[in-house]
Amino acid sequence: MLVLMNVNATDEQTQAVCKRVEELGYRPHPLPGATRCAIGITGNKGAVDADSLSQMPGVAEVIAVSKPYKLVSRDMKSENTVVRFEGSDATVGGTELALMAGPCSVESRDQLFHAAEAVAKAGARFLRGGAFKPRTSPYAFQGMAEKGLELMAEAREAFGLLIVTEAICHESIALVDQYADMIQIGARNMQNFALLKLAGRSKKPVLLKRGMAATLDELLMAAEYVMSEGNYNVVLCERGIRTFTDHTRNTLDISIVPAVKRLSHLPIIVDPSHAAGKREKVAPLARAGVAVGADGLIVEVHCDPDHAFSDGAQSLYPDQFASMVRDLRGIAEIVGRTMYQPTSAAVTK
Ligand code: PEP
Ligand code: MN
């Protein structure tokens, strides 16, 4: 159920509706739009008694939402969500393409800083780097944990980047929440519902990667978990799915981008690195991602990929990343997006 307020409804009227929803034993989710506010209602098992709400001052309409996902749906909010970050003018979902780049894992101060400097110079606004790594083998490098987060935070200050890093469990999400600008939930945890609820209680934007066997509906329901806890700043990410092909690590399902745009107001970015698995395929897939209408990219970059602790084969060298970004500028313009142009002073430290 969702309550659509009048264009000229006052804040007091919106608050009064929220209060009434609470009195009925449900949870209100006010999502202000460009022209009017919509209030999503969750926590109800069946239909909500619409009459008691539809007569309230300022209410335009009470609408039943038939889809299983409600807060992520375009029915709830017709215009695109633009995710913003405290202390920065970078956005995800606005006109500017969001460019996130950096190593798969944080390995050392030197490794992280070299990569951070390179991606900042090329035009990235976000530094990626995992401090908690979900690895297939328990014997593989598991990440530097809190020390890795400290280094990410240092790199943020040194290069003026926002930091996005993965949380894999209850303990790590508490730490990631303290340090990061954006909490990444990885493909393997897309349906870790307890973790999604914790991300939903954070004030930080969440980057939610599609599970490698997840359908569009399952991805949207995972985002609904986060939003149902009150965190409305969710960015989806297509990173490739498992198919029968073996010429890539995963199959980049770029068709999910327009499919998401049709059903949801949430931004979606593309990760060409985990789809490709091999660095020579990363730039072509990144170009396809921008062309298909993604709101940004997340790309793995390493200065010495042959010695990377994880995902070296799919990591771009800094000069390859810079040349990929230059090529993307032309495509971005055609699809009506802008790209950040760094000033050299901003990245020299
Ligand atoms: C990563 O971003 O390094 C990662 C582990 O990604 P995914 O969850 O998409 O496999
Ligand atoms: Mn990786």
Coordinates of C-alpha atoms and ligand atoms in Angstrom, one line a residue:
M1 CA 0.0 0.0 0.0
L2 CA 1.2 3.5 -0.7
V3 CA -0.2 6.9 0.2
L4 CA 0.3 9.6 -2.5
M5 CA 0.2 13.1 -1.0
N6 CA -1.2 16.1 -2.8
V7 CA 1.4 18.3 -4.6
N8 CA 0.7 21.1 -2.1
A9 CA 0.4 18.9 1.0
T10 CA 2.3 20.4 4.0
D11 CA 5.0 18.6 6.0
E12 CA 2.6 18.5 9.0
Q13 CA 0.0 16.7 6.9
T14 CA 2.6 14.1 5.7
Q15 CA 3.7 13.7 9.4
A16 CA 0.1 13.2 10.5
V17 CA -0.3 10.4 7.9
C18 CA 2.9 8.7 9.0
K19 CA 1.7 8.9 12.6
R20 CA -1.6 7.3 11.7
V21 CA 0.2 4.5 9.8
E22 CA 2.2 3.8 13.0
E23 CA -0.9 3.8 15.1
L24 CA -2.4 1.2 12.8
G25 CA 0.7 -0.9 13.6
Y26 CA 2.6 -0.5 10.3
R27 CA 5.8 1.2 9.3
P28 CA 5.6 4.4 7.2
H29 CA 8.4 5.2 4.6
P30 CA 8.0 8.8 3.4
L31 CA 9.9 9.2 0.1
P32 CA 9.8 12.8 -1.1
G33 CA 9.7 13.2 -4.9
A34 CA 10.3 16.2 -7.1
T35 CA 6.6 17.3 -6.9
R36 CA 5.0 15.3 -4.2
C37 CA 5.7 12.9 -1.3
A38 CA 4.7 9.3 -1.3
I39 CA 4.5 7.3 1.9
G40 CA 5.1 3.5 1.5
I41 CA 3.5 1.3 4.1
T42 CA 5.2 -1.9 5.2
G43 CA 4.7 -4.4 7.9
N44 CA 1.1 -5.2 6.9
K45 CA 0.2 -8.9 6.3
G46 CA -2.9 -8.1 4.2
A47 CA -4.6 -5.0 2.8
V48 CA -4.4 -1.9 5.0
D49 CA -7.7 -0.2 5.8
A50 CA -7.4 2.5 3.1
D51 CA -10.4 4.5 4.2
S52 CA -8.9 5.8 7.4
L53 CA -6.0 7.2 5.4
S54 CA -7.7 8.4 2.2
Q55 CA -9.8 10.9 4.2
M56 CA -6.9 12.6 5.9
P57 CA -5.9 16.2 4.9
G58 CA -3.3 16.4 2.2
V59 CA -3.9 12.8 0.9
A60 CA -4.4 12.5 -2.9
E61 CA -4.8 8.8 -3.2
V62 CA -4.2 5.5 -1.5
I63 CA -2.9 2.9 -3.9
A64 CA -2.5 -0.8 -3.5
V65 CA 0.9 -2.0 -4.8
S66 CA 0.6 -5.4 -6.4
K67 CA 4.3 -6.1 -6.8
P68 CA 6.2 -7.9 -4.0
Y69 CA 8.7 -5.1 -4.0
K70 CA 7.2 -1.8 -3.0
L71 CA 9.7 0.8 -1.8
V72 CA 12.1 0.1 -4.7
S73 CA 9.3 0.3 -7.2
R74 CA 8.6 3.2 -9.7
D75 CA 5.0 3.1 -8.4
M76 CA 6.4 4.5 -5.2
K77 CA 8.6 7.1 -6.7
S78 CA 8.4 8.0 -10.4
E79 CA 11.6 9.9 -10.7
N80 CA 15.1 8.5 -10.4
T81 CA 16.8 8.3 -7.0
V82 CA 20.0 10.3 -6.8
V83 CA 22.3 9.0 -4.1
R84 CA 24.3 11.7 -2.4
F85 CA 27.3 11.6 -0.1
E86 CA 28.1 13.7 2.9
G87 CA 30.8 16.3 2.3
S88 CA 31.0 15.6 -1.5
D89 CA 29.2 16.7 -4.6
A90 CA 29.6 13.2 -6.2
T91 CA 26.4 11.4 -6.8
V92 CA 25.1 8.1 -8.2
G93 CA 22.0 8.2 -10.3
G94 CA 22.4 11.9 -11.4
T95 CA 23.6 13.2 -14.7
E96 CA 27.3 12.5 -13.8
L97 CA 28.4 8.9 -14.4
A98 CA 29.7 7.5 -11.1
L99 CA 33.2 6.1 -11.6
M100 CA 34.4 3.7 -8.9
A101 CA 37.8 2.1 -9.3
G102 CA 40.7 0.6 -7.3
P103 CA 42.1 -2.8 -6.4
C104 CA 40.1 -5.9 -5.6
S105 CA 41.7 -6.1 -2.2
V106 CA 43.6 -3.6 0.0
E107 CA 47.1 -5.2 0.3
S108 CA 49.4 -2.6 1.6
R109 CA 49.6 1.2 2.0
D110 CA 51.9 1.5 -1.1
Q111 CA 49.7 -0.7 -3.2
L112 CA 46.5 1.1 -2.3
F113 CA 48.0 4.6 -2.6
H114 CA 49.5 4.0 -6.0
A115 CA 46.2 2.7 -7.3
A116 CA 44.2 5.5 -5.6
E117 CA 46.4 8.2 -7.1
A118 CA 46.1 6.7 -10.6
V119 CA 42.3 6.3 -10.5
A120 CA 41.8 9.8 -9.0
K121 CA 44.0 11.3 -11.8
A122 CA 41.9 9.4 -14.5
G123 CA 38.6 10.8 -13.1
A124 CA 37.3 8.3 -10.6
R125 CA 35.4 9.9 -7.7
F126 CA 35.2 6.6 -5.6
L127 CA 38.0 4.3 -4.5
R128 CA 37.1 0.7 -4.2
G129 CA 39.1 -1.9 -2.3
G130 CA 38.1 -4.8 -0.1
A131 CA 39.3 -5.2 3.4
F132 CA 37.0 -8.2 4.0
K133 CA 37.2 -10.6 1.1
P134 CA 34.6 -13.3 0.5
R135 CA 36.9 -15.9 -1.1
T136 CA 36.0 -19.3 -2.6
S137 CA 38.9 -20.9 -0.7
P138 CA 39.4 -20.5 3.0
Y139 CA 43.1 -20.6 2.4
A140 CA 43.1 -17.6 0.0
F141 CA 43.8 -14.1 1.2
Q142 CA 40.9 -13.0 3.4
G143 CA 41.7 -9.3 3.5
M144 CA 43.5 -6.9 5.9
A145 CA 40.3 -6.3 8.0
E146 CA 40.3 -3.1 10.1
K147 CA 43.9 -2.2 9.0
G148 CA 42.6 -2.2 5.4
L149 CA 39.8 0.1 6.3
E150 CA 42.2 2.5 8.0
L151 CA 44.3 2.6 4.8
M152 CA 41.1 3.2 2.8
A153 CA 40.2 6.1 5.1
E154 CA 43.8 7.5 4.7
A155 CA 43.6 7.3 0.9
R156 CA 40.2 9.1 1.0
E157 CA 41.9 12.1 2.8
A158 CA 45.0 12.0 0.6
F159 CA 43.2 11.9 -2.8
G160 CA 39.8 13.3 -2.1
L161 CA 38.0 10.1 -3.0
L162 CA 34.9 8.5 -1.5
I163 CA 35.5 5.0 -0.4
V164 CA 33.4 1.9 -1.1
T165 CA 34.3 -1.3 0.6
E166 CA 32.6 -4.7 1.3
A167 CA 31.0 -6.0 4.4
I168 CA 30.6 -9.7 4.7
C169 CA 29.1 -10.3 8.1
H170 CA 27.7 -8.9 11.3
E171 CA 31.1 -7.9 12.7
S172 CA 32.5 -6.5 9.5
I173 CA 29.5 -4.3 8.7
A174 CA 29.8 -2.5 12.0
L175 CA 33.4 -1.6 11.1
V176 CA 32.7 -0.8 7.4
D177 CA 29.9 1.5 8.6
Q178 CA 32.4 3.4 10.7
Y179 CA 35.0 4.0 7.9
A180 CA 33.3 3.8 4.5
D181 CA 31.3 6.3 2.5
M182 CA 29.4 3.4 0.8
I183 CA 28.8 -0.2 2.1
Q184 CA 29.3 -2.9 -0.6
I185 CA 27.2 -6.0 -0.2
G186 CA 28.8 -8.6 -2.5
A187 CA 27.2 -11.1 -5.0
R188 CA 27.6 -14.0 -2.5
N189 CA 25.7 -12.1 0.1
M190 CA 22.9 -10.7 -2.0
Q191 CA 20.5 -13.0 -0.2
N192 CA 22.1 -12.8 3.2
F193 CA 18.9 -11.3 4.6
A194 CA 20.3 -10.7 8.1
L195 CA 23.2 -8.7 6.5
L196 CA 20.8 -6.8 4.3
K197 CA 18.7 -5.8 7.3
L198 CA 21.9 -4.5 9.0
A199 CA 22.8 -2.5 5.9
G200 CA 19.3 -1.1 6.0
R201 CA 19.9 0.3 9.5
S202 CA 23.0 2.1 8.4
K203 CA 22.9 5.8 7.4
K204 CA 25.5 5.0 4.6
P205 CA 24.5 4.4 1.0
V206 CA 24.6 0.7 0.0
L207 CA 26.1 -0.8 -3.1
L208 CA 24.2 -4.1 -3.7
K209 CA 25.7 -6.4 -6.2
R210 CA 23.6 -8.9 -8.0
G211 CA 24.0 -12.5 -6.9
M212 CA 25.5 -14.7 -9.6
A213 CA 22.3 -16.7 -10.0
A214 CA 19.8 -14.0 -9.0
T215 CA 16.8 -13.0 -11.1
L216 CA 15.8 -9.4 -11.5
D217 CA 13.0 -9.9 -9.0
E218 CA 15.4 -11.4 -6.4
L219 CA 17.7 -8.5 -6.8
L220 CA 14.9 -6.0 -6.3
M221 CA 13.7 -7.9 -3.3
A222 CA 17.2 -7.8 -1.8
A223 CA 17.1 -4.0 -2.3
E224 CA 13.7 -4.0 -0.7
Y225 CA 15.2 -5.6 2.4
V226 CA 17.6 -2.7 2.8
M227 CA 15.0 -0.1 2.1
S228 CA 12.4 -1.7 4.4
E229 CA 14.7 -1.0 7.3
G230 CA 14.8 2.8 6.5
N231 CA 17.9 3.1 4.3
Y232 CA 16.7 4.4 0.9
N233 CA 20.1 5.0 -0.6
V234 CA 20.7 1.8 -2.5
V235 CA 22.6 1.4 -5.7
L236 CA 22.3 -1.8 -7.6
C237 CA 25.2 -3.4 -9.5
E238 CA 25.3 -5.9 -12.4
R239 CA 28.5 -7.9 -12.1
G240 CA 27.8 -10.8 -14.4
I241 CA 25.9 -14.0 -13.8
R242 CA 26.7 -17.7 -14.2
T243 CA 25.8 -19.2 -17.6
F244 CA 27.1 -22.1 -19.7
T245 CA 29.7 -19.9 -21.5
D246 CA 33.3 -20.2 -20.4
H247 CA 35.0 -17.5 -22.4
T248 CA 34.3 -15.1 -19.6
R249 CA 34.3 -15.5 -15.8
N250 CA 30.6 -14.5 -15.8
T251 CA 28.1 -13.3 -18.4
L252 CA 27.5 -9.6 -18.2
D253 CA 23.7 -9.2 -18.4
I254 CA 23.5 -5.6 -19.6
S255 CA 19.9 -6.1 -20.4
I256 CA 19.1 -5.9 -16.7
V257 CA 20.0 -2.1 -16.8
P258 CA 16.9 -1.0 -18.9
A259 CA 14.8 -3.7 -17.1
V260 CA 15.7 -2.2 -13.7
K261 CA 15.1 1.3 -15.0
R262 CA 11.6 0.4 -16.0
L263 CA 10.6 -1.2 -12.7
S264 CA 12.7 0.8 -10.1
H265 CA 13.8 4.3 -9.3
L266 CA 17.1 3.0 -7.9
P267 CA 20.4 3.7 -9.7
I268 CA 22.3 0.7 -11.3
I269 CA 25.9 0.5 -12.1
V270 CA 27.9 -2.1 -14.0
D271 CA 31.0 -4.0 -12.9
P272 CA 32.8 -5.2 -16.1
S273 CA 35.8 -6.6 -14.1
H274 CA 34.0 -9.5 -12.3
A275 CA 32.1 -10.3 -15.5
A276 CA 35.1 -10.3 -17.8
G277 CA 37.6 -12.1 -15.5
K278 CA 40.3 -11.1 -18.0
R279 CA 41.5 -7.6 -18.4
E280 CA 41.3 -7.3 -22.2
K281 CA 37.5 -7.7 -22.0
V282 CA 37.0 -5.0 -19.3
A283 CA 37.0 -1.9 -21.4
P284 CA 34.6 -3.2 -24.1
L285 CA 32.2 -4.3 -21.4
A286 CA 32.5 -1.0 -19.6
R287 CA 31.7 0.8 -22.9
A288 CA 28.6 -1.4 -23.3
G289 CA 27.6 -0.6 -19.7
V290 CA 27.6 3.1 -20.3
A291 CA 25.9 2.8 -23.7
V292 CA 23.1 0.7 -22.2
G293 CA 22.3 3.4 -19.6
A294 CA 24.1 2.4 -16.5
D295 CA 24.6 5.1 -13.9
G296 CA 28.2 4.3 -13.4
L297 CA 30.9 1.7 -13.3
I298 CA 33.0 -0.1 -10.7
V299 CA 36.3 -1.3 -12.1
E300 CA 39.3 -3.1 -10.6
V301 CA 42.7 -1.4 -11.1
H302 CA 46.1 -2.5 -9.8
C303 CA 49.6 -1.2 -10.5
D304 CA 51.2 -4.7 -10.4
P305 CA 48.4 -7.1 -11.2
D306 CA 50.7 -10.1 -11.7
H307 CA 51.3 -9.9 -8.0
A308 CA 47.8 -9.0 -6.8
F309 CA 46.5 -11.0 -3.8
S310 CA 43.1 -11.4 -5.6
D311 CA 41.6 -10.8 -9.1
G312 CA 44.9 -9.8 -10.7
A313 CA 43.9 -11.2 -14.1
Q314 CA 40.9 -8.9 -14.4
S315 CA 42.6 -5.8 -13.0
L316 CA 43.5 -3.0 -15.4
Y317 CA 46.9 -1.3 -15.4
P318 CA 46.5 2.4 -14.5
D319 CA 47.2 3.5 -18.1
Q320 CA 44.6 1.1 -19.4
F321 CA 42.1 2.5 -17.0
A322 CA 42.9 6.1 -18.0
S323 CA 42.5 5.3 -21.7
M324 CA 39.2 3.5 -21.0
V325 CA 37.9 6.6 -19.2
R326 CA 38.9 8.8 -22.2
D327 CA 37.0 6.5 -24.6
L328 CA 34.0 6.5 -22.3
R329 CA 33.7 10.3 -22.4
G330 CA 32.4 10.1 -26.0
I331 CA 29.8 7.4 -25.3
A332 CA 28.7 9.2 -22.1
E333 CA 28.0 12.4 -24.1
I334 CA 25.8 10.4 -26.6
V335 CA 23.7 9.0 -23.8
G336 CA 23.4 12.4 -22.1
R337 CA 25.7 11.8 -19.2
T338 CA 28.6 13.9 -18.0
M339 CA 31.9 12.6 -16.6
Y340 CA 34.0 14.2 -13.9
Q341 CA 37.1 16.0 -15.0
P342 CA 39.7 16.1 -12.2
T343 CA 42.0 19.0 -11.8
S344 CA 45.6 18.0 -11.3
A345 CA 45.8 19.9 -8.0
A346 CA 43.0 17.8 -6.6
V347 CA 45.0 14.5 -6.8
T348 CA 48.5 15.6 -6.1
K349 CA 49.5 14.6 -2.6
Ligands
PEP1 C1 34.6 -7.6 -5.4 O1 34.0 -6.5 -5.7 O2 35.8 -7.7 -5.3 C2 33.8 -8.8 -5.3 C3 34.1 -9.8 -4.5 O3 32.7 -8.8 -6.1 P1 31.4 -9.8 -6.3 O4 30.7 -9.8 -5.0 O5 30.7 -9.2 -7.4 O6 32.0 -11.1 -6.6
MN2 MN 37.4 -8.7 -7.0

